[in-house]
PDB file of C-alpha atoms and ligand atoms in Angstrom:
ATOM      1  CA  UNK S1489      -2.201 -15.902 -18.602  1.00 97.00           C
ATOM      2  CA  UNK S1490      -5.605 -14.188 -19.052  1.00 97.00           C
ATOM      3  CA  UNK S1491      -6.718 -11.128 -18.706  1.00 98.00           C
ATOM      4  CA  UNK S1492     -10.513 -10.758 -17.376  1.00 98.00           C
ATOM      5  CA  UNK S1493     -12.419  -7.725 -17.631  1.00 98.00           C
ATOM      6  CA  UNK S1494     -15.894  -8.562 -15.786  1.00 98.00           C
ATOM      7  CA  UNK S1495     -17.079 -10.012 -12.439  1.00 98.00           C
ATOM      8  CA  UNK S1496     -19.417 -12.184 -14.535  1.00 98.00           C
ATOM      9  CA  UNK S1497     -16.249 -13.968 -16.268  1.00 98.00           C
ATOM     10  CA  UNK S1498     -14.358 -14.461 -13.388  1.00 98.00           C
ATOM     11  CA  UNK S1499     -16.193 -16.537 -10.649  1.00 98.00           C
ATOM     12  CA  UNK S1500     -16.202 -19.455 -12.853  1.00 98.00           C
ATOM     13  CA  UNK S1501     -12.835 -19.486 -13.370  1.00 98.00           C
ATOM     14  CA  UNK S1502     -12.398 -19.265  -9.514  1.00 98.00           C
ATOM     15  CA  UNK S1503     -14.844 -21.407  -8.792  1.00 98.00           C
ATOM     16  CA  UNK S1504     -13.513 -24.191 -11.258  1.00 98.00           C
ATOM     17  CA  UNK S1505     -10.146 -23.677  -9.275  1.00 98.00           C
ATOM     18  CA  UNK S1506     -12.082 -24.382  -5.955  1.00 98.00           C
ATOM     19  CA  UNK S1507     -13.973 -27.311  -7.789  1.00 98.00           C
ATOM     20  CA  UNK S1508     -10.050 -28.743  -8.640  1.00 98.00           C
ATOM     21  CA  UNK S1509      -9.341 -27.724  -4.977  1.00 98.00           C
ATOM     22  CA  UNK S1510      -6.619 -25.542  -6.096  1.00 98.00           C
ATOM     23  CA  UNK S1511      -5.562 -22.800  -3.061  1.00 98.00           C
ATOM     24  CA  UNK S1512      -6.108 -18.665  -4.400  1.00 98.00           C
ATOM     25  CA  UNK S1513      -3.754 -16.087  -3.860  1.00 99.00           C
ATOM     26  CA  UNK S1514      -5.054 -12.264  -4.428  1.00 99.00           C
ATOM     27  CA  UNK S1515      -2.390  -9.242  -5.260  1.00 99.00           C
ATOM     28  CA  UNK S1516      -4.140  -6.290  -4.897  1.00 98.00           C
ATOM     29  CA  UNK S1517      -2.542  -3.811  -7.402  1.00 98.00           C
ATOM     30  CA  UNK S1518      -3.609  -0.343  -8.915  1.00 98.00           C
ATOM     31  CA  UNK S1519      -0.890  -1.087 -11.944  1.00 98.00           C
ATOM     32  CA  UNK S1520       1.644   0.593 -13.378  1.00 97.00           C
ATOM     33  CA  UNK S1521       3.703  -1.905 -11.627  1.00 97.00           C
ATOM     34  CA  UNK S1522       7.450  -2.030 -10.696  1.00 97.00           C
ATOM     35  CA  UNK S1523      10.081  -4.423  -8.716  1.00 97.00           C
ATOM     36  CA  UNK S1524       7.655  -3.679  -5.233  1.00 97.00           C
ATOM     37  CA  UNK S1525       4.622  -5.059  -7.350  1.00 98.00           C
ATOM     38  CA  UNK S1526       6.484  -8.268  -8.713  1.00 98.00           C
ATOM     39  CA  UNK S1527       7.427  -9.113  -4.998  1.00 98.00           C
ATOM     40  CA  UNK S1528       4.098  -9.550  -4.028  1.00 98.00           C
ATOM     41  CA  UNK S1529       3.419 -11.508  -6.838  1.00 98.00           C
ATOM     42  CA  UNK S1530       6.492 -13.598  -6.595  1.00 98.00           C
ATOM     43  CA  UNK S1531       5.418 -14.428  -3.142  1.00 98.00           C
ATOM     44  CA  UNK S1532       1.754 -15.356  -3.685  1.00 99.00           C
ATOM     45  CA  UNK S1533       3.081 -17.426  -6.813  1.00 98.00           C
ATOM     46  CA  UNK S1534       5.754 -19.348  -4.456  1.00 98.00           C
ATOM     47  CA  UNK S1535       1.980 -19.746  -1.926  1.00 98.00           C
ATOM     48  CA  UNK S1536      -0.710 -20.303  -3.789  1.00 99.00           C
ATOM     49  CA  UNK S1537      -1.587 -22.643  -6.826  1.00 98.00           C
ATOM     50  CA  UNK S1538      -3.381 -19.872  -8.495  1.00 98.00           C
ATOM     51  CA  UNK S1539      -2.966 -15.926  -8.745  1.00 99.00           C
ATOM     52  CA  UNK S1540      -5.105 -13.390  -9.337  1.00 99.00           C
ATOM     53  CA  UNK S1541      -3.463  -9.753  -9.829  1.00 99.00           C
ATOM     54  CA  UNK S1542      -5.985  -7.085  -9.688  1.00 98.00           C
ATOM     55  CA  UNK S1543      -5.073  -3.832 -11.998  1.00 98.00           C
ATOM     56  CA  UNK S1544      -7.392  -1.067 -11.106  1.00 98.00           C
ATOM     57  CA  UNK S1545      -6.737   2.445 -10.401  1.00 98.00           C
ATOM     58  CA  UNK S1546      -9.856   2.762  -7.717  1.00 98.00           C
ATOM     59  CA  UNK S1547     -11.554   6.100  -7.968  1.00 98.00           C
ATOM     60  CA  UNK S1548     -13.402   6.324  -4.280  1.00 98.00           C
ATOM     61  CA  UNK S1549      -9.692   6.160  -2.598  1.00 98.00           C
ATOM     62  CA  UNK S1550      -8.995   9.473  -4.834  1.00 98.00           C
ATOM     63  CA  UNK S1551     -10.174  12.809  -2.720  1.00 96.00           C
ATOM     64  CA  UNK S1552     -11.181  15.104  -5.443  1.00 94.00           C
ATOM     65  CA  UNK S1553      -7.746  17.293  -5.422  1.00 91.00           C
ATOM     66  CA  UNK S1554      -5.445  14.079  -6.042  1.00 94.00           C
ATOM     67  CA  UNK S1555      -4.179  12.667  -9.487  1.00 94.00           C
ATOM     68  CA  UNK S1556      -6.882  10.513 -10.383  1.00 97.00           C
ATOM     69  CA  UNK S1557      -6.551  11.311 -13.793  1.00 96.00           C
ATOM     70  CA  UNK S1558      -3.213  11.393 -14.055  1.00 95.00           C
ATOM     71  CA  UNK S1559      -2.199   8.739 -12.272  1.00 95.00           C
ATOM     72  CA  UNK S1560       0.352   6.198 -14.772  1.00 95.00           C
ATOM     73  CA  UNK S1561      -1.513   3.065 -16.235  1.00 97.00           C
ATOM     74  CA  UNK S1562       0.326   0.551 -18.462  1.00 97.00           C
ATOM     75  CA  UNK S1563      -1.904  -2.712 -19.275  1.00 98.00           C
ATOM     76  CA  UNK S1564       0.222  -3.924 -21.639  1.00 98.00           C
ATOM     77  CA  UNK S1565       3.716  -3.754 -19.450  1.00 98.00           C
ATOM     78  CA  UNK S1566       1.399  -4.750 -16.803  1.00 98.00           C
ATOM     79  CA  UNK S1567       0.853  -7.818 -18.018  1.00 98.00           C
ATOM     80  CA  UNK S1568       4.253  -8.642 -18.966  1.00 98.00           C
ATOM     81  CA  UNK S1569       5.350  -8.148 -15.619  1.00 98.00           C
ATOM     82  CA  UNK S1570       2.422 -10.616 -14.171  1.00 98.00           C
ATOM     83  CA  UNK S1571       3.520 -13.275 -16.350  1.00 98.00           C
ATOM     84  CA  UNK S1572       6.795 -13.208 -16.079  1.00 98.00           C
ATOM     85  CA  UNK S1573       6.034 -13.461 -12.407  1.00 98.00           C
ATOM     86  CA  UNK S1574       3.920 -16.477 -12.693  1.00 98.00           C
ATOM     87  CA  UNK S1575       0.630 -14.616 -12.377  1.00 98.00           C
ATOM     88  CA  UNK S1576      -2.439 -16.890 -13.434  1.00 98.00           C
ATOM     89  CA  UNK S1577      -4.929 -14.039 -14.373  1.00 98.00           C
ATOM     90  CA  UNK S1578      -4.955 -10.410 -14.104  1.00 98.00           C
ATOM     91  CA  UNK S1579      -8.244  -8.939 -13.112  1.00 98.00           C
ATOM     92  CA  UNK S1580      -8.814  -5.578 -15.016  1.00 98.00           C
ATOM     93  CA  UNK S1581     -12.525  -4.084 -14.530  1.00 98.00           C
ATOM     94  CA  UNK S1582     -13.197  -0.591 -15.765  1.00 98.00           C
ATOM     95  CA  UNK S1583     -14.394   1.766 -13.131  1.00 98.00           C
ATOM     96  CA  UNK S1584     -18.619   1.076 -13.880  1.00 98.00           C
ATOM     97  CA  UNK S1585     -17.670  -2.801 -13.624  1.00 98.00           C
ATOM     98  CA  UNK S1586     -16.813  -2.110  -9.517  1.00 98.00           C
ATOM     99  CA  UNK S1587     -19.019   0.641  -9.126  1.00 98.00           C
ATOM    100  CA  UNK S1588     -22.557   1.047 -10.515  1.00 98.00           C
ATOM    101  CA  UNK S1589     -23.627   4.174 -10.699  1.00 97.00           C
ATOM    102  CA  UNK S1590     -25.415   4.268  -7.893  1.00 98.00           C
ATOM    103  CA  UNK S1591     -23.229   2.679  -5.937  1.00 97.00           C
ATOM    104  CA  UNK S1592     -23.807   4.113  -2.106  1.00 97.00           C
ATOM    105  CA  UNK S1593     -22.564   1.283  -0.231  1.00 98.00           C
ATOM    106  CA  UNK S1594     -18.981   1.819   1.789  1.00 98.00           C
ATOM    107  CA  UNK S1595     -16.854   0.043   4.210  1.00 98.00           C
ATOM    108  CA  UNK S1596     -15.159   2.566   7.100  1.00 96.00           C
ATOM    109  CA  UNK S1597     -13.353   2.528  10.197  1.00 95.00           C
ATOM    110  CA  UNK S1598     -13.408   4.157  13.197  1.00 92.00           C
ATOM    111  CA  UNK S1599      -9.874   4.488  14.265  1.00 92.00           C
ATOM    112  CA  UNK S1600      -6.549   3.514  12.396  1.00 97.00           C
ATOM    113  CA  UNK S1601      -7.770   5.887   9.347  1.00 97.00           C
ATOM    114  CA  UNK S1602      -8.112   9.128  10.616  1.00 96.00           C
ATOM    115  CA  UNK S1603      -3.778   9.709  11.675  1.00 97.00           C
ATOM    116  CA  UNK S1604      -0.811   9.742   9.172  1.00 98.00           C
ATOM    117  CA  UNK S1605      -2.258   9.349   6.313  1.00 97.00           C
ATOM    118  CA  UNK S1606      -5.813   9.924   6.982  1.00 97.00           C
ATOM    119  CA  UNK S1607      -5.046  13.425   8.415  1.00 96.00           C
ATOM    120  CA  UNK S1608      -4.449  14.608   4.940  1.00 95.00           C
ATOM    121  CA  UNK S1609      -6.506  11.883   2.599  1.00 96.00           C
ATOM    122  CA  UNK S1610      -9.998  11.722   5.087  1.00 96.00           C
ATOM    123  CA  UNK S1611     -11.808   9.958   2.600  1.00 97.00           C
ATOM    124  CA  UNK S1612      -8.698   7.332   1.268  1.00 98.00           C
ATOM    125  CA  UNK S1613      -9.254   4.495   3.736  1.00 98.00           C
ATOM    126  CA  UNK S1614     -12.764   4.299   3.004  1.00 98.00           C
ATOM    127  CA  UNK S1615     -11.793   3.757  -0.551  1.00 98.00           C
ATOM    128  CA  UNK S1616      -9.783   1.405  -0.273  1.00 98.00           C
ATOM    129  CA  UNK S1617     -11.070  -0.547   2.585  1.00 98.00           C
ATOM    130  CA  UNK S1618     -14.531  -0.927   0.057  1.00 98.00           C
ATOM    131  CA  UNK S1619     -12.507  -1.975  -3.331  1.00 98.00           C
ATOM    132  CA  UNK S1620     -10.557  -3.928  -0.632  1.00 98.00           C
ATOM    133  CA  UNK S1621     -13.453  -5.500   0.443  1.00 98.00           C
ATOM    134  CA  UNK S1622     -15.368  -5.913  -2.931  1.00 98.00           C
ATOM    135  CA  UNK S1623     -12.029  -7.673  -4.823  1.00 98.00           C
ATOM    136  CA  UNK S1624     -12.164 -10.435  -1.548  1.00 98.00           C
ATOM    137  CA  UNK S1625     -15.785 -10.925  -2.071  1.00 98.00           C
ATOM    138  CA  UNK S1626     -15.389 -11.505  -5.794  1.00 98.00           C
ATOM    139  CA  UNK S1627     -11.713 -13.322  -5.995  1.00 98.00           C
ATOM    140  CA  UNK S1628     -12.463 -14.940  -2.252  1.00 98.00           C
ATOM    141  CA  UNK S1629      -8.618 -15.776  -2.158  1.00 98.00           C
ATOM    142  CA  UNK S1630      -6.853 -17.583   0.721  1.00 98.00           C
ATOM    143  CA  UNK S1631      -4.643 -15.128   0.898  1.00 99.00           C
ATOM    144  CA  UNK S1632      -3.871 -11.737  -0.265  1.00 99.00           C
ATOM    145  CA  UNK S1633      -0.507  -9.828  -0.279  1.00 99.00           C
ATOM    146  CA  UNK S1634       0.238  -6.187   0.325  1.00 98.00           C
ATOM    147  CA  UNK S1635       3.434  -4.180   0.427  1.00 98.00           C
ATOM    148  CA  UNK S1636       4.893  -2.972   4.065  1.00 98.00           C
ATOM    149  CA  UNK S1637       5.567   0.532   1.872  1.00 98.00           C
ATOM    150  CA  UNK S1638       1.871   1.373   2.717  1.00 98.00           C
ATOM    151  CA  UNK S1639       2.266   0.271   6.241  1.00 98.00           C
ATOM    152  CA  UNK S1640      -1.370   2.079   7.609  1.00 98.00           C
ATOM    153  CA  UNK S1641      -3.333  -0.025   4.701  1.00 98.00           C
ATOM    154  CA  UNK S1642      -1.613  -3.038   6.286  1.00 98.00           C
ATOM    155  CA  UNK S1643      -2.621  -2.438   9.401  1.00 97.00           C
ATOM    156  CA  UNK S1644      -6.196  -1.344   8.153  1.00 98.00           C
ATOM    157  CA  UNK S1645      -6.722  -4.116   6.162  1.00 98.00           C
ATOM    158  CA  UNK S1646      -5.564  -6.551   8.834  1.00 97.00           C
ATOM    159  CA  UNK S1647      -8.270  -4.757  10.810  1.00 97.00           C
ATOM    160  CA  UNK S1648     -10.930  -4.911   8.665  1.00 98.00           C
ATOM    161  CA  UNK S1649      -9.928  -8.815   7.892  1.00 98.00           C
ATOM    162  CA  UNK S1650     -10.347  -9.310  11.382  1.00 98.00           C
ATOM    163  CA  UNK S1651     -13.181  -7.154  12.384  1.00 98.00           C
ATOM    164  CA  UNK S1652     -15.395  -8.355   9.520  1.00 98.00           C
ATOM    165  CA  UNK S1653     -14.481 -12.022   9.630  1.00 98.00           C
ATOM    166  CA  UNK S1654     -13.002 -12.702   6.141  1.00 98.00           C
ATOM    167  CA  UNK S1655     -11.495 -16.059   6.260  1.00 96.00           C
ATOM    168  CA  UNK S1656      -8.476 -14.282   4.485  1.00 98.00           C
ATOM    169  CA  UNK S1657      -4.359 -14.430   6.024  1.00 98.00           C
ATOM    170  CA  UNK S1658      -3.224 -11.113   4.648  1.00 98.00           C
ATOM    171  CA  UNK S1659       0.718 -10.901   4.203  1.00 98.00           C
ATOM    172  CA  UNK S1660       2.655  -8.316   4.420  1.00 98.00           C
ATOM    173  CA  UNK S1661       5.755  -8.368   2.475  1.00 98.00           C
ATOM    174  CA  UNK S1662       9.213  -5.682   2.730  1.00 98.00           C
ATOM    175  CA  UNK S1663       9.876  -2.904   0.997  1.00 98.00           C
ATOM    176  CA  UNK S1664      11.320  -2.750  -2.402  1.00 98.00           C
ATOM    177  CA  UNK S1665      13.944   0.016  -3.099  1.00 98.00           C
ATOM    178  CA  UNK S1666      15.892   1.090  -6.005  1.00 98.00           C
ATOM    179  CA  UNK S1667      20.046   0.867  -5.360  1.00 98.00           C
ATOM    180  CA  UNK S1668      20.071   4.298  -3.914  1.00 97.00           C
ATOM    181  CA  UNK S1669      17.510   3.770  -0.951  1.00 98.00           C
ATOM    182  CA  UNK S1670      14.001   5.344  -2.673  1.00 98.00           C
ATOM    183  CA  UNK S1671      11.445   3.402  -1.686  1.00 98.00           C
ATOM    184  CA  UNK S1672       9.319   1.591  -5.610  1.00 98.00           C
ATOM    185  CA  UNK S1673       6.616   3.655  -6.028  1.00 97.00           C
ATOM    186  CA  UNK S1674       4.168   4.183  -9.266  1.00 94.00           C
ATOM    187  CA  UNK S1675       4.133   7.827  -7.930  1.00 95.00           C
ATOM    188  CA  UNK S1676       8.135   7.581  -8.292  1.00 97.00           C
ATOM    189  CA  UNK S1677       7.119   8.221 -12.349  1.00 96.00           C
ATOM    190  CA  UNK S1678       6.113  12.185 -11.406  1.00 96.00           C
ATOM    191  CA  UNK S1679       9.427  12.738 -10.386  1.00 98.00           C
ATOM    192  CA  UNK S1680      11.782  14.955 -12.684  1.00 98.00           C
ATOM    193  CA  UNK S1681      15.538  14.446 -12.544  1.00 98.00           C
ATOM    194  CA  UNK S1682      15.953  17.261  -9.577  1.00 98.00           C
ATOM    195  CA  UNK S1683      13.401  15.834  -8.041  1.00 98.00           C
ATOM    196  CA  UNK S1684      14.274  11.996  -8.606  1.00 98.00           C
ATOM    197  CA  UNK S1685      17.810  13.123  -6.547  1.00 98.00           C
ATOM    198  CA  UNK S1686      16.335  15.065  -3.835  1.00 98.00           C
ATOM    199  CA  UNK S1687      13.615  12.105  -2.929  1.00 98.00           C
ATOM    200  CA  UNK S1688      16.750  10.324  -1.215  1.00 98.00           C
ATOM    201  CA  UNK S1689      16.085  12.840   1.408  1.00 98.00           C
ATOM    202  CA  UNK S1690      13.355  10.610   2.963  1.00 98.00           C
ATOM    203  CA  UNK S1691      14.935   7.330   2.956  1.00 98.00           C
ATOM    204  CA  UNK S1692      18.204   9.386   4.477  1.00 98.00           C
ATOM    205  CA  UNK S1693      16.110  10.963   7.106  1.00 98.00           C
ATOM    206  CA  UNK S1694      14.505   7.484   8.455  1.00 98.00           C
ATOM    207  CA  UNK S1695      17.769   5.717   8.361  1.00 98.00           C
ATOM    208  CA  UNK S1696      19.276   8.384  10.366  1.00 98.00           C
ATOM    209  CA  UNK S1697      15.967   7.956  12.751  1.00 98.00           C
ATOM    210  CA  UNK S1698      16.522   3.822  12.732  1.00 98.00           C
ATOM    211  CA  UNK S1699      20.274   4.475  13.290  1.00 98.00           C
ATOM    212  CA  UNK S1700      19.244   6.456  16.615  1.00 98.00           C
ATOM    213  CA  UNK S1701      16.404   4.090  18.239  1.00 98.00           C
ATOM    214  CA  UNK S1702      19.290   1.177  17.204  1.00 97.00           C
ATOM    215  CA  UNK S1703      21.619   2.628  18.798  1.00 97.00           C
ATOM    216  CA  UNK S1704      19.036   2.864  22.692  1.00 96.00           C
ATOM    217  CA  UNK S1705      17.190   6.262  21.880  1.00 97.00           C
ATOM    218  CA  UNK S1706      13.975   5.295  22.945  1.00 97.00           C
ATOM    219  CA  UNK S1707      12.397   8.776  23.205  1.00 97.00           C
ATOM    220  CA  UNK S1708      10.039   9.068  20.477  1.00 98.00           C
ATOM    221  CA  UNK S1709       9.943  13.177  20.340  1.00 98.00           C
ATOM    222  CA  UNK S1710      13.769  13.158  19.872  1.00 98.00           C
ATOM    223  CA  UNK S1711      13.662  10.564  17.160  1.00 98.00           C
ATOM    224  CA  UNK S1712      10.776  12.124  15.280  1.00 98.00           C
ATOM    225  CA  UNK S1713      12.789  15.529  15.625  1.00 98.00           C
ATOM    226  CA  UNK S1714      15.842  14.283  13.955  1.00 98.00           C
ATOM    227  CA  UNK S1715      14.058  12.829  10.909  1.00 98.00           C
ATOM    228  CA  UNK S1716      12.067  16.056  10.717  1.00 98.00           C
ATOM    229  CA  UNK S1717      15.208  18.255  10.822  1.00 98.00           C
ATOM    230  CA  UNK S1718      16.939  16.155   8.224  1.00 98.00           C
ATOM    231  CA  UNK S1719      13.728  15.915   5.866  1.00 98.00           C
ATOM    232  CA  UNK S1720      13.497  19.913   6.408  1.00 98.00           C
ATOM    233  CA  UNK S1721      17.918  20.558   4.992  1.00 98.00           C
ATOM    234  CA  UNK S1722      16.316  19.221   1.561  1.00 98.00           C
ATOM    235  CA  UNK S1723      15.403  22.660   0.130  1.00 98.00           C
ATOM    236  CA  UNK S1724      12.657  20.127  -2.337  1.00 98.00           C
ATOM    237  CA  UNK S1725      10.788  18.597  -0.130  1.00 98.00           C
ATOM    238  CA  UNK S1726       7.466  19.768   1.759  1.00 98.00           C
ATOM    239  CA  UNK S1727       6.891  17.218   5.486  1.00 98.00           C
ATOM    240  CA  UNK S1728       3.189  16.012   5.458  1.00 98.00           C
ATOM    241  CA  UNK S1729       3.429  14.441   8.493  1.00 98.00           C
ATOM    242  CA  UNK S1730       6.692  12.297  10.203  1.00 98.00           C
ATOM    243  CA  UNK S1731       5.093  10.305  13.082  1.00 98.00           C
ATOM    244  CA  UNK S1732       6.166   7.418  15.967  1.00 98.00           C
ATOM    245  CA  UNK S1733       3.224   5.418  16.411  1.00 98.00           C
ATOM    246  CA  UNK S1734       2.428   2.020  17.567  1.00 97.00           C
ATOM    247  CA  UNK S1735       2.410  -0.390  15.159  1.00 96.00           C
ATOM    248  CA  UNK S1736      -0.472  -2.274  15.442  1.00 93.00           C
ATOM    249  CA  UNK S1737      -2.770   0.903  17.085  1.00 95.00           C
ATOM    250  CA  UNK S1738      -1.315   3.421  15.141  1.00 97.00           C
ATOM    251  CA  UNK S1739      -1.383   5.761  17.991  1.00 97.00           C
ATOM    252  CA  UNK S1740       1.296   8.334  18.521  1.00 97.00           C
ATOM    253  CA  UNK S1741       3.844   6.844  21.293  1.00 97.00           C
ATOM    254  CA  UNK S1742       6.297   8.741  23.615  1.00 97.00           C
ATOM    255  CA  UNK S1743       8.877   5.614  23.945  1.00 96.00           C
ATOM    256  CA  UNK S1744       9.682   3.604  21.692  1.00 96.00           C
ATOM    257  CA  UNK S1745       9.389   0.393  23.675  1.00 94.00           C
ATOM    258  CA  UNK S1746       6.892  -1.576  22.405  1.00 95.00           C
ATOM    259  CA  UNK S1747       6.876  -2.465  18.578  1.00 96.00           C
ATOM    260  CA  UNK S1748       6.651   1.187  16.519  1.00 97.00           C
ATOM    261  CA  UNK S1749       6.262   2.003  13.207  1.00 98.00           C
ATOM    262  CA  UNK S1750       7.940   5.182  12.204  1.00 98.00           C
ATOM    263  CA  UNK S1751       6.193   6.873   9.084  1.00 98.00           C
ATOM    264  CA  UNK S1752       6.581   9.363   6.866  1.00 98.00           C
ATOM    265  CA  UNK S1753       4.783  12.004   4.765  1.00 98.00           C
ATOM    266  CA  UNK S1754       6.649  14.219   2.434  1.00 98.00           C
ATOM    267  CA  UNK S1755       6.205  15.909  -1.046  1.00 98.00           C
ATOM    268  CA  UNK S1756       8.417  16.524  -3.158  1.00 98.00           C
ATOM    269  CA  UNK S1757       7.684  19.022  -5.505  1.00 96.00           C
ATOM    270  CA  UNK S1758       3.897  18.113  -6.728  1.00 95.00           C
ATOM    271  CA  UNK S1759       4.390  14.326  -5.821  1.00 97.00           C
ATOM    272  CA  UNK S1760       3.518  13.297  -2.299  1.00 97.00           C
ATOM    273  CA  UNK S1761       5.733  10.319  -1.550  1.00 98.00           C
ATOM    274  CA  UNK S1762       5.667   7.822   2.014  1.00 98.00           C
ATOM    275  CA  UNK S1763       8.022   5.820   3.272  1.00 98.00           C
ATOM    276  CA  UNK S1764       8.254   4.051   7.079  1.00 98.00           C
ATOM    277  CA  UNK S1765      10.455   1.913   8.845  1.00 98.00           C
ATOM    278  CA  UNK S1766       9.241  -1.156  11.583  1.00 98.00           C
ATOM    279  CA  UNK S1767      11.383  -1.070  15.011  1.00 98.00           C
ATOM    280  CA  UNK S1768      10.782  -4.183  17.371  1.00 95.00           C
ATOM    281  CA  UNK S1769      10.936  -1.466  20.350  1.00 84.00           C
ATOM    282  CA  UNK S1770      12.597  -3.103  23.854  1.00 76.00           C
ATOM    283  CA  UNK S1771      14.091  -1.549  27.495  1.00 68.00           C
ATOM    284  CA  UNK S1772      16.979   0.585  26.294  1.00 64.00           C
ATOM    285  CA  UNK S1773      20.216  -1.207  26.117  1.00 53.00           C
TER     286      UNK S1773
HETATM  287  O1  PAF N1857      -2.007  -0.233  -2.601  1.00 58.61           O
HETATM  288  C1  PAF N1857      -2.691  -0.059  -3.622  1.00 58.61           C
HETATM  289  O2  PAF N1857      -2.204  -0.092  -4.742  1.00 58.61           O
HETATM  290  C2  PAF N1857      -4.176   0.191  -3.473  1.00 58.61           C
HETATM  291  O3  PAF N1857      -4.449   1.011  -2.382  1.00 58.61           O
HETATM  292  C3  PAF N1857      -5.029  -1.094  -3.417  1.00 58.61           C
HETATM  293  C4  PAF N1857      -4.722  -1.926  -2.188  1.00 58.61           C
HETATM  294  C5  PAF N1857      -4.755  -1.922  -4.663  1.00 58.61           C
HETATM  295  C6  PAF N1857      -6.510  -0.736  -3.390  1.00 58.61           C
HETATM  296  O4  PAF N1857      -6.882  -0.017  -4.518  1.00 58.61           O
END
């Protein structure tokens, strides 16, 4: 398995796979991966006769407060994990090989980006819908894979795949947890042993939220209350947002009748973690 560094040593390689009429499979990754990562991978391996795994911590989805500099990078262990998953190449620019330095060129979006997420990140989407967008231009998969963990960059990138006419199928593949219900995250690593215990709180307070829209609730308010009463016993964590929304709109709903995505903000201590949950909606029972 290789490891490229440049744009300029990559499209041959891709393009001698196209020559060979071998099919392309793109994990977009920012590294530092874990079990959630290796799913993705795993998937596009069992799809696609080649994989490309992209490790790059993107600055322009960073706002200027967030933990850019900080945030946990591993090549080495990266790489481990790519091969072991059956990874053909990892992809590995530094920061001036995606962005010259006077880069000025963006890709935005009107609506999707500016609830959940958005509300508190204004300038996130942007950045990742352009790195996004710049990776498919120079890997030009078939397909590319993305974790249902960050369910409002699946829905923006399906957007943006579909508004801008990339011949891409994007995939969305389930979350990974760890055996006690936290969702995989690379942010997970911030978390001190206190902390590590009292992030259960989120995947507690959705289940209890699932439990009540399985069991006929269908009145979003209620639902959203509950998870937002639970989140607030956990004397840790600090609610960014906990919203019912539509899950291919991403507007707020009032019944949960149609397909919903129920998503959640939350920091705990300095580390601002997300976790959601899909419901298929339907007439009460
Ligand atoms: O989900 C991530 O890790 C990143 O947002 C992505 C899609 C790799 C873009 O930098």
């Amino acid at each position: 398995m290789q490891i490229i560094k440049t744009v300029e040593e990559l499209r041959p390689i891709i393009q001698e796979w196209r020559s060979q009429g071998l099919s392309v499979g793109l994990v977009p990754t920012m590294g530092y991966l874990h079990a959630g990562h290796k799913s993705l991978i795993v998937k596009a391996v069992s799809e696609n006769d080649r994989v490309v795994v992209s490790d790059f911590v993107n600055p322009t989805q960073f706002g200027a407060n967030e933990d850019l500099s900080t945030y946990p990078r591993d090549l080495e262990r990266d790489a481990a994990v790519c091969q072991e998953a059956g990874a053909s190449l990892v992809f590995h620019p530094e920061p001036e090989e995606m962005y010259a330095p006077d880069s000025c060129t963006f890709v935005d979006m009107d609506s999707l980006t500016k609830g959940l997420c958005g509300k508190s990140r204004p300038t996130h989407f942007r950045g990742v819908c352009t790195v996004v967008c710049k990776l498919f231009h120079i890997v030009t998969p078939d397909r590319a894979y993305f974790g249902q963990k960050d369910a409002q960059q699946l829905a923006v990138i399906r957007r943006m795949v579909r508004d801008l006419n990339f011949g891409i199928s994007i995939v969305g593949c389930p979350i990974v947890r760890e055996a006690d219900g936290l969702a995989m995250s690379s942010r997970n690593a911030y978390l001190g042993e206190e902390e590590r215990k009292a992030a259960l709180i989120l995947h507690s307070s959705l289940a209890l939220g699932e439990k009540m829209l399985e069991e006929g609730e269908r009145d979003a308010r209620k639902v959203r209350e509950a998870i937002l009463g639970r989140l607030n016993t956990e004397p840790l964590a600090r609610v960014d947002y906990v919203e019912l929304v539509d899950a291919e709109s991403l507007e707020p709903v009032e019944k949960a009748e149609k397909p919903i995505l129920a998503a959640i903000a939350v920091y705990i201590g300095q580390t601002r973690l997300i976790d959601n949950f899909t419901f298929a909606g339907g007439q009460q029972g």
